């Protein structure tokens, strides 16, 4: 229960974070950038980024380590 509450609060905080107007890129610009975020339960935080203005694509997964195509079973 405590973990669920922490995840819900974390999701709410991420979803509520405004993007500073100076950091937004002009929509007519063809330049894109990549950002990598870490989260304990990445499926829970991905929807917040899906809804963020200017985000083109999101993908949940594992990074780092030596396994080329890690799965939950391998990393858990």
Short mmCIF file of C-alpha atoms in Angstrom, two decimals:
data_model
loop_
_atom_site.label_atom_id
_atom_site.label_comp_id
_atom_site.label_asym_id
_atom_site.label_seq_id
_atom_site.Cartn_x
_atom_site.Cartn_y
_atom_site.Cartn_z
CA UNK A 1 0.00 0.00 0.00
CA UNK A 2 2.80 2.40 0.90
CA UNK A 3 4.60 1.69 -2.38
CA UNK A 4 1.42 2.28 -4.38
CA UNK A 5 0.88 5.60 -2.63
CA UNK A 6 4.47 6.67 -3.33
CA UNK A 7 4.09 5.77 -7.01
CA UNK A 8 0.82 7.67 -7.31
CA UNK A 9 2.28 10.76 -5.64
CA UNK A 10 5.38 10.55 -7.86
CA UNK A 11 3.22 10.28 -10.97
CA UNK A 12 1.11 13.24 -9.89
CA UNK A 13 4.21 15.37 -9.28
CA UNK A 14 5.71 14.50 -12.65
CA UNK A 15 2.42 15.15 -14.44
CA UNK A 16 2.03 18.52 -12.69
CA UNK A 17 5.52 19.83 -13.46
CA UNK A 18 5.27 22.74 -15.88
CA UNK A 19 7.86 23.10 -18.60
CA UNK A 20 9.61 26.47 -18.45
CA UNK A 21 8.67 28.53 -21.49
CA UNK A 22 12.33 29.23 -22.23
CA UNK A 23 13.04 25.52 -22.58
CA UNK A 24 10.37 24.77 -25.16
CA UNK A 25 11.58 24.37 -28.69
CA UNK A 26 9.93 26.08 -31.60
CA UNK A 27 7.49 23.63 -33.19
CA UNK A 28 8.74 24.61 -36.65
CA UNK A 29 12.25 23.44 -35.77
CA UNK A 30 13.24 20.05 -37.21
CA UNK A 31 15.79 19.48 -34.43
CA UNK A 32 14.92 16.79 -31.89
CA UNK A 33 16.69 15.74 -28.71
CA UNK A 34 16.70 12.57 -26.64
CA UNK A 35 16.18 12.46 -22.89
CA UNK A 36 16.52 9.40 -20.64
CA UNK A 37 14.72 9.28 -17.28
CA UNK A 38 14.96 6.60 -14.61
CA UNK A 39 12.00 5.40 -12.59
CA UNK A 40 11.42 2.45 -10.30
CA UNK A 41 8.26 1.48 -12.16
CA UNK A 42 8.75 2.96 -15.61
CA UNK A 43 5.32 1.87 -16.89
CA UNK A 44 3.80 4.12 -14.20
CA UNK A 45 5.70 7.26 -15.17
CA UNK A 46 5.64 6.82 -18.96
CA UNK A 47 2.06 8.20 -19.39
CA UNK A 48 3.11 11.52 -17.85
CA UNK A 49 5.78 11.92 -20.52
CA UNK A 50 3.41 10.72 -23.27
CA UNK A 51 1.16 13.70 -22.47
CA UNK A 52 3.93 16.31 -22.22
CA UNK A 53 3.87 18.99 -24.91
CA UNK A 54 6.59 18.52 -27.51
CA UNK A 55 7.23 14.84 -26.78
CA UNK A 56 7.30 12.85 -30.01
CA UNK A 57 7.85 9.32 -28.69
CA UNK A 58 8.36 7.50 -25.39
CA UNK A 59 9.61 3.99 -24.74
CA UNK A 60 9.82 2.07 -21.47
CA UNK A 61 12.71 -0.29 -20.90
CA UNK A 62 15.99 -1.03 -19.20
CA UNK A 63 19.29 0.76 -19.80
CA UNK A 64 22.83 0.20 -18.67
CA UNK A 65 24.20 -3.22 -17.91
CA UNK A 66 25.70 -5.74 -20.30
CA UNK A 67 22.64 -7.63 -21.57
CA UNK A 68 21.80 -6.50 -25.16
CA UNK A 69 18.03 -7.16 -24.84
CA UNK A 70 17.22 -7.34 -21.12
CA UNK A 71 13.88 -8.62 -19.86
CA UNK A 72 12.22 -8.29 -16.48
CA UNK A 73 13.21 -11.88 -15.61
CA UNK A 74 16.88 -11.23 -16.41
CA UNK A 75 17.23 -8.02 -14.39
CA UNK A 76 15.03 -8.94 -11.42
#
